[in-house]
Each structure stands twice: as structure tokens, then as C-alpha cells.
Amino acid sequence: MAPGEPGAGLAVRGLTARAGAFELAPADLDVAPGRVLALLGPSGSGKTTLLHAIAGLIPARSGTIALAGRDLTALPPERRRLGVVFQRPALFPHLSVAGNVRFGPRARGRAAAAPGDLLQRLGIAHLAGRSPRSLSGGESQRVALARALAVNPAMLLLDEPLSALDLPAREDLRSVIQGVLAGLAIPVIYVTHDRDEALSLGDDVAILAGGAIRQAGPAEEVLARPAHPAAARLLGWRDLGSGTVRAGAITVGSLTLTVPEGTPDGPAEVFYRPEEVTVRAFDPGAHAPGPAATFAARVERIVPTAPLAQVHLAGPVRVTALLLRREMAGPPLRPGGQAWVTLGALRAVPSGGPGGAARGRPP
Amino acid sequence: MTSDERPRALPGGAFGALLWLLGGLLLAFIIVPVARLASAVPPETVARAAAAAQVRDATLLSLQDAAITAVIATVLGVPLGYLLARGGFRGRGVVAAVVDLPLAVPHTVAGIALLFTFGRTGWIGAPAARLGVSFYGSQWGIVTAMLFVSAPFAVNSARIAFEGIDPLLGGAARTLGATPWHAFRRVTLPLAARGVLTGAVLAYARSISEFGAVVILAYYPVTAPVEIYNLFLSANLTQSAAAAVVLLLVAMATFLVLRTLASGRLLARAGDGAG
């Protein structure tokens, strides 16, 4: 998946775990040192279960976890040399901020270095003497990050550290995390349900849905070529409809579309990118880039969201276009009016995705 | 949000008045007999009773054995409270019911059951006697009877305290390199300390007030409640009331001091140094 020496990073093979009634399908993951794997999945997809299994907080039912060639599978969490940041900061409320950061080094029997440098780097040096009870959500997560880094972990796991924060605090902490991750030479797994977080922080992306890893690879690659409907949806592709691919074409509704080269024949779901849909108030005729993907439609509704407005269109298929406000400044689009729609990027994904067990490694 | 920031406004109007009326009735029901007892005996009679060797020895014995019992109940009760709070083990409901059993058993019944077990021919009493330890009519017997009736308080207070702690804190400590014991000692136990100490104080209070189980298993040496009962039977009401006031004052004073310590800010501060 990622460049780097084989065996130098984190290698997860066939890992299964159970949390309550939820069971994780065998998962394979590779994260090279210095790479960030964004584990992207919707709520309830098993992200936290997988992360806790890697951390040793819940037992692996089968499979192996190795870090730099060392088998961690049977080791208790305290011997895995991890740093973990949880969704809730989970700071120790009876210790000060500095006490929290010193906890790890002390527990490992090392003389606790003054946590000053680390706190400085994360912009929280002024909080050292404070009680966690008095901190804001963003401050708490910075302390949690400092606490995880204070043990010089051999691998860092972050479980949706931004999800409980409001928007300004989230953007703030995201850039702090980005800076910290850029300076680390260890494997990092960043769990999130947020596409923007995954794409801005992850070098690689693994898609987890329904308890199984559906696709994994370099972020750009997975974004451009989702191989599973869940991957397509999570990365912002929208459903156009389903049909059967035959000789490089698929018919969805009454629309026949040319599919990208190499799409195998068989039942498939077609996805488009709403921000790559072009909407014109006139017939582009021969100027349209892909004639097969241009059709007339009626504007149903315009939702004036910012920075991109949503234009809902009904033609041979239903389409939602995301348009910059200035793209709508020309000949006006209005509800009930006629428009010509050109679908940009298209992707036909075999229905149900590639069969078999979950996979995290590209072939 | 900490507990101190929760809205604390009391309901007003007719509903508020009703709450105060019913709550006040119960409060009066507790206070009036206690105040009546205290006022029934002239202070010099109380002083004389406190000076009497029999009453003094009995009161000191009660204090000592209740304190020993509170320590034992806490040492044995905290692990069980933790298991009940954390463990998703089979039969957890049964274990919780067993812990509560002494609350439901009349204490004379508990005394007889203990006598069968710890008495001179009992399952534990007989082998213990061969080793020179007698529960029947000894301080061991008093502590045994007190422990039986007070254990639920120590276990349940600890359990409630542990249940209030986010299990993720222990998990976070483990990922930072703490062994299960280190995580318990440095994180979970300090956070549960208030509840654990409250349990110890309740166990102490329950022990010092125990009569039924103690009088059956260990009539001698005489504890304060047994001495008061003896005086009630053999002397007059005033004499037994004087001894009762002595025990009341001692028990209330120690209870209030311990309770304040257990719930005080002192403890919250003490935790800050740990880690």
C-alpha cells in the first residue's frame, strides 16, 4: 500500500474481534512508518472496534497484529508501545494537565521528562497546572494528544478525536494534528467518519463499512477509483442508478453511458461526482465533452447552500449538481426551468463490491 | 460540565411546599426521638454513666471493633464492588443479590446462622478453635457479626463509585503503559475514593449500632448496645438511657467526623498529587 521497508510498519492480517453483538470481518491493513492511514467509515461500521483490537483493549478473536516485525497479538495494551487518542479525551480528572502528560512515562518506569516541550508544541503550555475539568473540548483533546505522544509511541492511533468538537475548535485542532503528524516517523491510524478529515490527514485511506474493510490504498487512488459502493458513497460519489455493464456501456433508466475503460461486464452501480456535473441553461450541442453523458433535465429545486449550491435535476435520471455560486450567475437556472446536464466523472462499481473477505491491501 | 455546574434551583410553589412538608415529616420522625432521648437524661447522669468502667469499656470496645470491621469490610468489599461494577460475568445478578442478603435477614437470624458456622462446633468455629481462635464470646466474634451485617454497605458504595467512572479511563491508562494493577491504583481507585470511604463510614456506623447478631454470637465481651440492653433489663430506664446517650454522642461524633472526611474537599485535593 505504501512505500517503505516491508515489515517496518504496522501489519494487520485477518484480524477479527467482537464488541457485544458486533463482529468484525477479517481485516488486513498495512501502515508504513511515517504514513497516516485514514480509516473512513460511517457510524457503527466497526472503526472503534478495529482500533481497540489493534490497541489490545479488546481481544483479537483471530489474526495477527505486528509492528516492525514484532508480533503484538498476544501482548496486553501496556506492552504494545502505543499512543491512543480517543473520541472522548478520557483525561484523568484527578490529575493536572501536566500530571496527565507525565502519567505514561511514569507508568513505564521512566523518569518523567518535563512535559513542557510537548505542551509548547501543542500550544497548551499555559494549561500545565490546570485541572482537566476546567478545559474546553479542544484543549482537552490537545492534552490527550500530548499525553499519547509523551510515551514516544511506536505507533499512534487516533479515534475520531475531532468528532465531539464544534466547528472552529475542530478546524483549529485539525491543523495542529496535521502539523504533529507531519513530524512523526511512526505508523499512524486516524479513524474518522468525515471525508474531509480523511482526505486532509490521510496519506492512505481504508474504507470500513458493515464491519469489513472494503477498499484500501493511497488516498488519491481510492478517491478517484472507488471499487466498492460504500467507498464511493463515503468519498462523496453519488448514486446515479444501477444496471449491467456490457462492452464498455451501461444503461441506467433511459440513459446509456460509456463507462471508464477496464470496467468489467456485469451488474454495477453507477456513481457520479456532483461537483463535476455541469449545468447549462442552453443546449451545448456538439460542445459537450461526452455526448453520451449529456441530457436535458428539469430544474426541480435549488438549495442555496454555501460555498456550493445544490441544484436538483430530473431528467432520464435524477441528478444533484454542486455548483459554485458564480457558476449560476450566467443565464439563470430557476426551479421548473429547462437545463442541460453534463455528467463529469463517472464510475461503475460492481454491485456489492468485489466479493470475498474484507481486504485492506491492494492486489 | 462538572457536577458543580448543574442547575440547582429547587422547585417552588405548591410542589416545592409539598416536598418540604413530606421530607420535613420524615426528618422530624428521626430527630424527635433522638432529641427526646438526649433531653431525658440530665447531663450529670450522662457524665456519671460515661465515667462508669462498664459503660466506658463497652463503648470503647464498640468503637474499636466497628473500626476494625470497617477496615476489613472495605478491604474485602472494594474488589467485589469493582467486579460487580465492571465484570460482565455470568451470575452477576446472583452475586449482587447475595451481597444484599444481610440487609434482608433479621439480625437475630444472622446471629444464629453465624453461630452455626463460627460457634464452637461450627464449620469454621471448630477448626479455628483447634488453632486457638474462638469466635464464640470473643472480639473475633463481635467483628464477625458486625462484618456480616455491614458488608453490603462497603460493597455497594464501592460498586456505585466504580460504576460512575468511565471505563475508558482505565483503558487509556493501559495504553499509556500501566499494568491493570497500576491503572487501578493510580486512576480507578483514586477516582472512586470518595465512594469507597463513604462505604467504610457506613460500614462503621452499621457495625457500631449492631445488636442482634452480636448478642447471639458474642454476648461477651459486652459491646455498648449489649450493655445498654443489660442495663435496660437489670437496672432502671434512666440508667440505660444515660448509657444510651453516651453511645449516641460517641457514635454521632465519630460518624460526623468520618463522614465529613469522606465527602470533604480534603480528599479531592489529596488526589491531585497522585500519578
XYZ file of C-alpha atoms in Angstrom:
638
model
C 0.000 0.000 0.000
C 2.664 2.442 0.989
C 6.320 2.813 0.242
C 8.682 1.686 2.957
C 10.509 -1.401 4.040
C 8.365 -4.478 4.260
C 7.765 -5.340 7.896
C 8.883 -1.957 9.193
C 5.383 -0.655 9.848
C 2.117 -1.972 11.182
C 0.869 -5.152 9.544
C -2.588 -6.440 10.434
C -3.582 -9.802 8.945
C -7.012 -11.402 9.163
C -7.824 -9.606 12.408
C -11.285 -10.296 13.812
C -12.778 -9.001 17.021
C -16.144 -8.786 18.670
C -17.752 -5.973 20.639
C -21.126 -7.018 22.053
C -23.139 -8.442 19.188
C -20.955 -6.698 16.612
C -18.388 -8.793 14.816
C -15.568 -7.530 12.655
C -14.819 -9.421 9.417
C -11.168 -10.460 8.978
C -9.271 -7.244 8.347
C -5.930 -6.677 6.656
C -4.129 -3.352 6.990
C -0.643 -2.065 6.321
C 0.678 1.248 7.553
C 4.273 2.171 6.814
C 6.302 4.318 9.243
C 5.648 7.990 8.624
C 2.384 7.267 6.806
C -1.082 8.151 8.037
C -3.852 5.692 7.257
C -7.283 7.294 7.463
C -9.789 4.621 8.434
C -13.015 6.006 6.991
C -16.410 4.547 7.758
C -19.914 5.502 8.816
C -21.110 5.245 12.436
C -21.461 1.634 13.530
C -19.145 0.304 10.832
C -16.686 -1.117 13.374
C -13.974 1.557 13.273
C -13.616 1.809 17.037
C -13.792 -1.967 17.432
C -10.958 -2.406 14.935
C -8.885 0.323 16.602
C -9.465 -1.093 20.092
C -8.470 -4.539 18.846
C -5.218 -3.120 17.434
C -4.644 -1.313 20.744
C -5.316 -4.537 22.676
C -8.269 -3.079 24.568
C -10.458 -5.862 23.206
C -9.039 -9.290 22.384
C -8.422 -10.394 18.815
C -10.504 -13.482 18.036
C -8.182 -14.431 15.203
C -5.496 -12.939 13.002
C -2.256 -11.178 13.830
C -1.028 -7.673 14.559
C 2.667 -6.976 14.002
C 4.600 -3.771 14.442
C 8.086 -3.514 12.947
C 8.122 -7.281 12.722
C 7.218 -7.759 16.406
C 4.040 -9.786 16.980
C 1.734 -7.783 19.272
C -1.323 -10.006 19.024
C -0.998 -11.633 22.442
C 0.500 -8.643 24.245
C -1.544 -6.585 26.737
C -2.047 -2.922 25.742
C 0.638 -1.674 28.126
C 3.295 -3.643 26.272
C 2.354 -2.567 22.744
C 4.052 0.859 22.926
C 1.109 2.756 21.519
C -0.236 6.218 21.753
C -4.008 6.336 21.592
C -6.272 9.379 21.412
C -9.901 8.508 21.965
C -13.120 10.138 20.807
C -13.670 11.412 24.347
C -10.457 12.893 25.726
C -10.511 10.392 28.656
C -8.200 12.617 30.687
C -7.641 11.590 34.289
C -9.766 14.130 36.157
C -7.854 13.787 39.427
C -4.538 14.773 37.817
C -3.452 18.128 36.451
C -2.735 18.577 32.743
C 0.979 18.053 33.437
C 0.123 15.033 35.636
C -1.841 13.543 32.741
C 1.060 14.027 30.340
C 3.553 12.550 32.830
C 1.342 9.532 33.544
C 2.633 7.417 30.648
C 6.374 7.901 31.190
C 5.897 7.237 34.923
C 3.822 4.125 34.312
C 6.616 2.855 32.084
C 9.063 3.445 34.911
C 10.926 6.212 33.114
C 11.879 9.417 34.804
C 9.218 11.760 33.512
C 10.820 14.433 31.418
C 9.298 17.851 31.892
C 6.321 17.815 29.536
C 6.975 21.484 28.725
C 8.261 20.996 25.176
C 5.355 18.843 24.166
C 2.810 21.208 25.703
C 4.537 24.121 23.997
C 4.376 22.390 20.628
C 0.648 21.829 21.050
C 0.053 25.367 22.273
C -1.111 24.320 25.743
C 1.906 25.140 27.922
C -0.175 27.681 29.835
C -2.586 24.896 30.880
C 0.020 22.690 32.597
C -1.233 23.299 36.118
C -4.930 23.245 35.283
C -7.444 20.534 36.097
C -8.901 18.724 33.061
C -12.337 19.640 34.410
C -11.694 23.273 33.558
C -10.660 22.715 29.924
C -12.668 23.223 26.730
C -13.191 20.282 24.390
C -10.433 21.410 22.040
C -7.973 21.969 24.882
C -8.802 18.551 26.350
C -8.052 16.814 23.052
C -4.734 18.645 22.761
C -3.829 17.388 26.229
C -4.928 13.888 25.217
C -2.673 14.133 22.158
C 0.241 15.381 24.286
C -0.348 12.521 26.743
C -0.307 9.958 23.912
C 2.882 11.401 22.404
C 4.678 11.684 25.768
C 5.389 7.947 25.808
C 7.283 8.106 22.485
C 4.895 5.578 20.980
C 5.915 3.196 18.229
C 2.506 3.738 16.623
C -0.227 6.327 17.054
C -3.946 5.578 16.935
C -6.485 8.393 16.811
C -10.173 7.566 17.174
C -12.276 10.433 15.794
C -10.529 12.968 18.014
C -12.408 15.867 16.422
C -15.919 14.451 16.332
C -17.074 15.905 19.656
C -15.845 19.431 18.905
C -17.657 22.394 17.414
C -16.564 23.634 14.008
C -13.982 26.335 14.893
C -12.320 24.117 17.523
C -12.343 21.236 15.065
C -10.587 23.181 12.310
C -8.112 24.533 14.812
C -7.211 21.111 16.199
C -7.151 19.573 12.750
C -4.313 21.869 11.717
C -2.494 21.125 15.000
C -2.839 17.385 14.352
C -1.723 17.862 10.754
C 1.448 19.572 11.986
C 2.136 16.896 14.589
C 1.555 14.005 12.197
C 3.844 15.552 9.592
C 6.737 15.326 12.054
C 6.178 11.697 13.096
C 8.137 8.776 11.702
C 5.781 6.081 13.037
C 2.683 4.436 11.579
C -0.481 6.386 12.347
C -4.108 5.282 12.043
C -6.640 8.080 12.038
C -10.235 6.914 12.409
C -12.976 9.184 11.115
C -16.399 9.257 9.535
C -15.590 12.595 7.891
C -14.413 12.576 4.285
C -12.615 15.927 4.564
C -10.678 14.786 7.624
C -9.747 11.520 5.943
C -8.544 13.240 2.780
C -6.747 16.084 4.517
C -4.936 13.948 7.097
C -4.569 10.543 5.452
C -1.819 9.553 3.054
C -3.729 6.331 2.605
C -7.406 5.590 3.077
C -9.100 2.370 4.152
C -12.860 2.169 3.787
C -14.673 0.279 6.544
C -18.360 -0.488 6.100
C -20.553 -3.125 7.711
C -17.654 -4.452 9.775
C -15.402 -5.155 6.791
C -12.641 -3.262 5.032
C -13.970 -2.674 1.530
C -11.052 -0.933 -0.106
C -7.692 0.496 0.850
C -4.955 2.358 -0.943
C -3.382 5.760 -1.453
C -5.996 8.433 -0.737
C -5.943 9.903 -4.257
C -6.318 6.474 -5.806
C -9.272 5.424 -3.647
C -10.948 8.802 -4.146
C -10.586 8.653 -7.932
C -11.378 4.963 -8.345
C -13.681 3.641 -5.628
C -14.066 -0.108 -6.055
C -16.995 -0.620 -3.678
C -20.327 1.228 -3.425
C -19.583 2.055 0.235
C -16.224 3.544 -0.723
C -17.852 5.612 -3.476
C -20.557 6.983 -1.158
C -18.171 7.740 1.708
C -15.871 9.634 -0.637
C -18.614 11.859 -1.989
C -19.707 9.995 -5.112
C -23.485 9.969 -5.624
C -25.681 7.122 -6.835
C -26.966 7.517 -10.377
C -28.613 4.111 -10.521
C -27.765 0.533 -11.309
C -27.600 -1.505 -14.486
C -25.491 -4.035 -16.300
C -22.178 -3.220 -17.946
C -21.848 -4.674 -21.424
C -18.972 -3.868 -23.752
C -17.995 -0.639 -22.089
C -21.525 0.780 -21.726
C -24.274 0.702 -19.150
C -27.913 1.772 -19.319
C -29.366 3.493 -16.271
C -33.017 4.439 -16.635
C -33.257 5.542 -20.280
C -29.708 6.856 -20.314
C -26.878 4.893 -21.879
C -23.476 5.827 -20.576
C -19.939 4.971 -21.578
C -18.080 3.570 -18.604
C -14.361 4.053 -17.927
C -12.070 1.622 -19.667
C -11.423 -1.581 -17.810
C -14.836 -1.728 -16.104
C -15.761 -5.434 -16.060
C -19.042 -6.614 -17.573
C -21.833 -7.465 -15.122
C -24.254 -5.809 -12.709
C -22.921 -2.492 -11.479
C -23.888 0.649 -9.619
C -23.119 3.908 -11.380
C -21.802 6.871 -9.415
C -21.069 10.455 -10.416
C -19.356 13.336 -8.640
C -21.898 16.114 -8.002
C -19.248 18.836 -8.130
C -18.218 17.684 -11.600
C -21.689 17.952 -13.040
C -22.045 20.862 -15.467
C -25.439 22.522 -15.739
C -26.249 24.893 -18.577
C -29.362 26.869 -19.298
C -28.869 26.214 -23.043
C -28.199 23.166 -25.193
C -24.408 22.814 -25.509
C -24.901 20.667 -28.601
C -21.647 19.401 -30.024
C -19.592 21.291 -27.418
C -20.458 18.861 -24.668
C -17.400 16.761 -23.781
C -19.078 13.359 -23.562
C -22.275 13.323 -25.634
C -23.450 10.112 -24.000
C -23.416 11.813 -20.608
C -25.299 14.972 -21.642
C -29.070 15.154 -21.324
C -31.881 17.639 -20.860
C -33.465 17.886 -17.440
C -35.887 19.982 -15.460
C -34.597 22.010 -12.509
C -36.590 20.701 -9.537
C -35.133 22.639 -6.665
C -32.200 24.886 -5.852
C -30.857 24.742 -2.286
C -28.767 27.874 -1.723
C -26.062 26.312 0.480
C -22.588 27.875 0.540
C -19.943 27.707 -0.864
C -21.619 25.239 -3.230
C -25.302 25.455 -4.053
C -27.237 22.238 -4.677
C -29.234 22.026 -7.869
C -31.616 19.065 -8.017
C -32.407 17.976 -11.564
C -34.830 15.424 -13.018
C -34.209 14.007 -16.478
C -33.790 10.419 -17.652
C -32.142 10.049 -14.231
C -32.178 12.210 -11.143
C -29.002 14.177 -10.520
C -27.825 16.660 -7.924
C -25.213 19.168 -9.056
C -23.000 21.125 -6.690
C -22.304 24.492 -8.285
C -20.229 27.450 -7.206
C -22.469 30.463 -6.725
C -20.691 32.260 -9.576
C -21.359 29.360 -11.946
C -25.027 30.144 -11.532
C -24.627 33.803 -12.410
C -24.937 33.362 -16.217
C -28.280 32.574 -17.845
C -30.269 31.931 -14.682
C -31.332 28.483 -13.588
C -34.698 28.528 -11.896
C -36.940 25.873 -10.435
C -39.203 24.419 -13.114
C -36.878 25.612 -15.895
C -35.090 23.557 -18.517
C -31.384 22.753 -18.195
C -28.763 20.709 -19.950
C -26.754 18.442 -17.724
C -23.312 17.005 -18.447
C -22.079 14.388 -16.017
C -18.344 14.697 -15.471
C -16.623 11.856 -13.671
C -18.486 8.555 -13.795
C -17.694 5.310 -12.046
C -19.392 1.947 -12.489
C -18.762 -0.173 -9.393
C -19.594 -3.883 -9.462
C -22.718 -4.338 -7.305
C -21.831 -5.289 -3.749
C -18.188 -4.591 -4.486
C -15.557 -7.216 -5.007
C -16.737 -10.427 -3.362
C -14.995 -12.449 -0.679
C -13.488 -11.403 2.601
C -12.659 -7.880 3.553
C -9.412 -6.633 2.183
C -7.117 -3.865 3.132
C -4.294 -4.464 0.711
C -4.408 -3.713 -2.981
C -3.726 -6.799 -5.095
C -19.680 20.069 32.639
C -18.801 19.226 36.200
C -21.417 18.345 38.780
C -20.998 21.790 40.320
C -22.357 23.467 37.202
C -25.660 21.634 37.137
C -28.705 23.779 37.680
C -29.571 23.555 41.329
C -32.733 25.624 41.589
C -35.254 23.962 43.883
C -38.852 23.740 42.721
C -41.060 26.419 44.233
C -44.819 26.817 44.570
C -47.194 24.165 45.868
C -44.994 21.317 44.623
C -41.970 22.721 46.459
C -44.070 23.123 49.606
C -45.266 19.525 49.353
C -41.672 18.274 49.006
C -40.617 20.198 52.098
C -43.657 19.075 54.076
C -43.203 15.344 53.400
C -39.401 15.498 53.684
C -39.699 17.500 56.902
C -42.078 14.925 58.407
C -39.517 12.160 57.934
C -36.712 14.361 59.230
C -38.734 15.160 62.364
C -39.503 11.477 62.804
C -35.750 10.830 63.040
C -34.773 13.899 65.053
C -37.533 13.930 67.688
C -36.810 10.557 69.388
C -33.058 11.255 69.340
C -33.552 14.722 70.835
C -36.048 13.342 73.338
C -33.531 10.733 74.488
C -30.785 13.336 74.834
C -33.087 15.616 76.850
C -34.476 12.806 79.019
C -31.266 12.375 80.942
C -29.628 15.173 82.959
C -26.052 15.906 81.830
C -24.545 14.904 85.183
C -26.195 11.466 84.928
C -24.710 11.100 81.450
C -21.299 12.124 82.793
C -21.619 9.583 85.613
C -22.584 6.863 83.144
C -19.630 7.767 80.911
C -17.323 7.506 83.906
C -18.616 4.055 84.867
C -15.997 1.462 83.898
C -18.565 -0.945 82.427
C -20.121 1.643 80.095
C -16.733 3.118 79.155
C -15.204 -0.268 78.344
C -18.254 -1.324 76.343
C -18.253 1.913 74.347
C -14.520 1.708 73.621
C -14.924 -1.923 72.564
C -17.757 -0.950 70.210
C -15.661 1.842 68.700
C -12.635 -0.385 68.256
C -14.481 -3.343 66.759
C -16.569 -1.129 64.464
C -13.368 0.478 63.171
C -11.688 -2.921 62.621
C -14.833 -4.160 60.873
C -14.962 -1.081 58.619
C -11.373 -1.716 57.519
C -11.993 -5.431 56.829
C -15.295 -4.688 55.050
C -13.516 -2.161 52.827
C -10.504 -4.346 52.023
C -12.776 -7.254 51.075
C -15.642 -5.153 49.729
C -13.756 -2.993 47.210
C -12.672 -5.928 44.998
C -16.208 -7.306 44.970
C -17.649 -3.858 44.262
C -15.206 -3.454 41.373
C -16.061 -6.874 39.927
C -19.774 -6.107 40.156
C -19.307 -2.695 38.526
C -17.029 -3.841 35.699
C -17.447 -7.538 35.144
C -19.951 -8.737 32.604
C -19.591 -12.154 34.233
C -22.208 -14.858 34.401
C -24.220 -14.850 37.624
C -23.554 -11.192 38.328
C -27.174 -10.718 39.417
C -26.899 -13.627 41.826
C -23.697 -12.232 43.329
C -25.330 -8.812 43.755
C -28.303 -10.459 45.484
C -26.006 -12.409 47.820
C -24.249 -9.165 48.750
C -27.604 -7.630 49.682
C -28.773 -10.690 51.615
C -27.629 -9.435 55.068
C -29.900 -6.410 54.557
C -32.930 -8.669 54.235
C -32.136 -11.165 57.006
C -33.288 -10.298 60.549
C -30.132 -9.852 62.560
C -31.109 -12.433 65.166
C -31.375 -14.901 62.287
C -27.950 -13.756 61.067
C -26.603 -14.317 64.614
C -27.935 -17.873 64.721
C -26.553 -18.618 61.243
C -23.186 -17.252 62.309
C -23.328 -19.297 65.494
C -23.791 -22.489 63.439
C -20.768 -21.547 61.354
C -18.432 -19.785 63.765
C -19.651 -21.287 67.067
C -17.504 -23.787 68.972
C -18.835 -26.718 66.935
C -19.426 -24.757 63.730
C -17.937 -25.455 60.316
C -15.348 -22.746 60.737
C -15.537 -22.332 64.514
C -14.469 -25.921 65.315
C -11.260 -25.983 63.212
C -10.496 -22.415 64.327
C -10.869 -23.460 67.986
C -8.265 -26.187 67.449
C -5.904 -23.398 66.272
C -6.729 -21.434 69.414
C -9.092 -18.923 67.810
C -12.523 -18.661 69.327
C -15.313 -16.659 67.744
C -17.834 -17.502 70.441
C -17.728 -14.887 73.183
C -14.662 -13.103 71.828
C -13.743 -9.922 69.976
C -13.340 -12.059 66.831
C -16.988 -12.999 67.204
C -18.060 -9.370 67.566
C -16.137 -8.374 64.433
C -17.550 -11.394 62.558
C -21.126 -10.438 63.446
C -20.507 -6.782 62.597
C -18.894 -7.707 59.269
C -21.851 -9.842 58.247
C -24.348 -7.021 58.694
C -22.179 -4.171 57.398
C -20.519 -5.764 54.350
C -23.330 -4.773 51.926
C -22.680 -1.085 52.637
C -18.979 -1.328 51.835
C -19.560 -3.377 48.660
C -22.462 -1.334 47.316
C -20.863 2.064 47.943
C -17.710 0.916 46.158
C -19.749 -0.600 43.319
C -21.704 2.631 42.776
C -18.458 4.641 42.844
C -16.811 2.357 40.283
C -19.907 2.390 38.074
C -19.631 6.171 37.897
C -16.130 6.034 36.412
C -15.718 5.968 32.637
C -14.156 2.542 31.850
C -12.261 4.259 29.037
C -10.052 5.945 31.677
C -8.698 2.554 32.686
C -8.246 1.677 29.010
C -6.396 4.939 28.395
C -4.109 4.205 31.342
C -3.372 0.737 29.926
C -2.417 2.138 26.512
C -0.065 4.557 28.306
C 1.822 1.615 29.762
C 0.032 0.988 33.058
C -0.488 -2.624 34.158
C -4.034 -3.480 35.289
C -2.926 -3.041 38.927
C -1.201 0.277 38.234
C -4.252 1.560 36.308
C -6.495 0.532 39.209
C -4.284 2.044 41.891
C -3.435 5.273 40.075
C -6.663 6.026 38.206
C -9.722 3.997 39.146
C -9.249 3.794 42.911
C -8.404 7.487 43.464
C -11.493 8.427 41.458
C -13.632 6.031 43.500
C -12.026 7.031 46.807
C -14.931 9.129 47.973
C -17.431 6.327 47.413
C -15.111 3.755 48.979
C -14.631 5.895 52.084
C -18.356 6.576 52.287
C -18.845 2.804 52.251
C -16.307 2.416 55.050
C -18.079 5.065 57.130
C -21.460 3.419 56.553
C -19.982 0.029 57.462
C -18.559 1.593 60.630
C -21.916 3.179 61.508
C -23.793 -0.053 60.849
C -21.275 -2.004 62.938
C -21.297 0.261 65.974
C -25.096 0.094 66.060
C -25.328 -3.705 65.683
C -27.039 -5.604 68.488
C -28.920 -8.691 67.283
C -26.158 -10.667 65.565
C -23.531 -9.620 68.116
C -25.571 -10.604 71.171
C -26.091 -14.123 69.810
C -22.576 -14.866 68.542
C -20.559 -12.886 71.123
C -22.511 -11.863 74.197
C -19.164 -11.348 75.927
C -17.140 -9.153 75.838
C -20.002 -6.705 76.162
C -20.367 -4.054 73.433
C -22.189 -0.803 74.105
C -25.576 -1.849 72.603
C -25.466 -5.085 74.649
C -24.518 -3.144 77.817
C -27.443 -0.756 77.246
C -29.794 -3.721 76.851
C -28.403 -5.294 80.055
C -28.955 -2.057 81.949
C -32.453 -1.791 80.490
C -33.294 -5.281 81.800
C -31.469 -5.193 85.153
C -31.425 -1.529 86.241
C -33.872 1.280 85.558
C -34.722 3.146 82.354
C -32.757 6.245 83.377
C -29.554 4.272 83.787
C -29.912 2.549 80.434
C -30.888 5.874 78.843
C -27.749 7.509 80.267
C -25.575 4.788 78.710
C -27.606 5.156 75.516
C -26.839 8.878 75.370
C -23.128 8.155 75.846
C -23.173 5.744 72.891
C -25.323 8.144 70.875
C -22.882 11.016 71.389
C -19.776 8.934 70.674
C -21.294 7.252 67.623
C -22.652 10.517 66.225
C -19.415 12.414 66.786
C -17.235 9.761 65.130
C -19.757 9.297 62.323
C -19.923 13.012 61.573
C -16.140 13.398 61.608
C -15.611 10.401 59.314
C -18.445 11.401 57.026
C -17.027 14.891 56.653
C -13.615 13.463 55.890
C -15.041 11.066 53.311
C -17.024 13.693 51.452
C -14.740 16.651 52.070
C -12.631 18.620 49.667
C -9.614 17.337 51.546
C -9.919 14.152 49.547
C -10.359 15.902 46.199
C -7.112 17.759 46.862
C -5.258 14.658 48.028
C -5.891 13.050 44.629
C -4.039 15.801 42.734
C -0.666 14.643 43.988
C -1.113 11.088 42.722
C 0.139 9.979 39.314
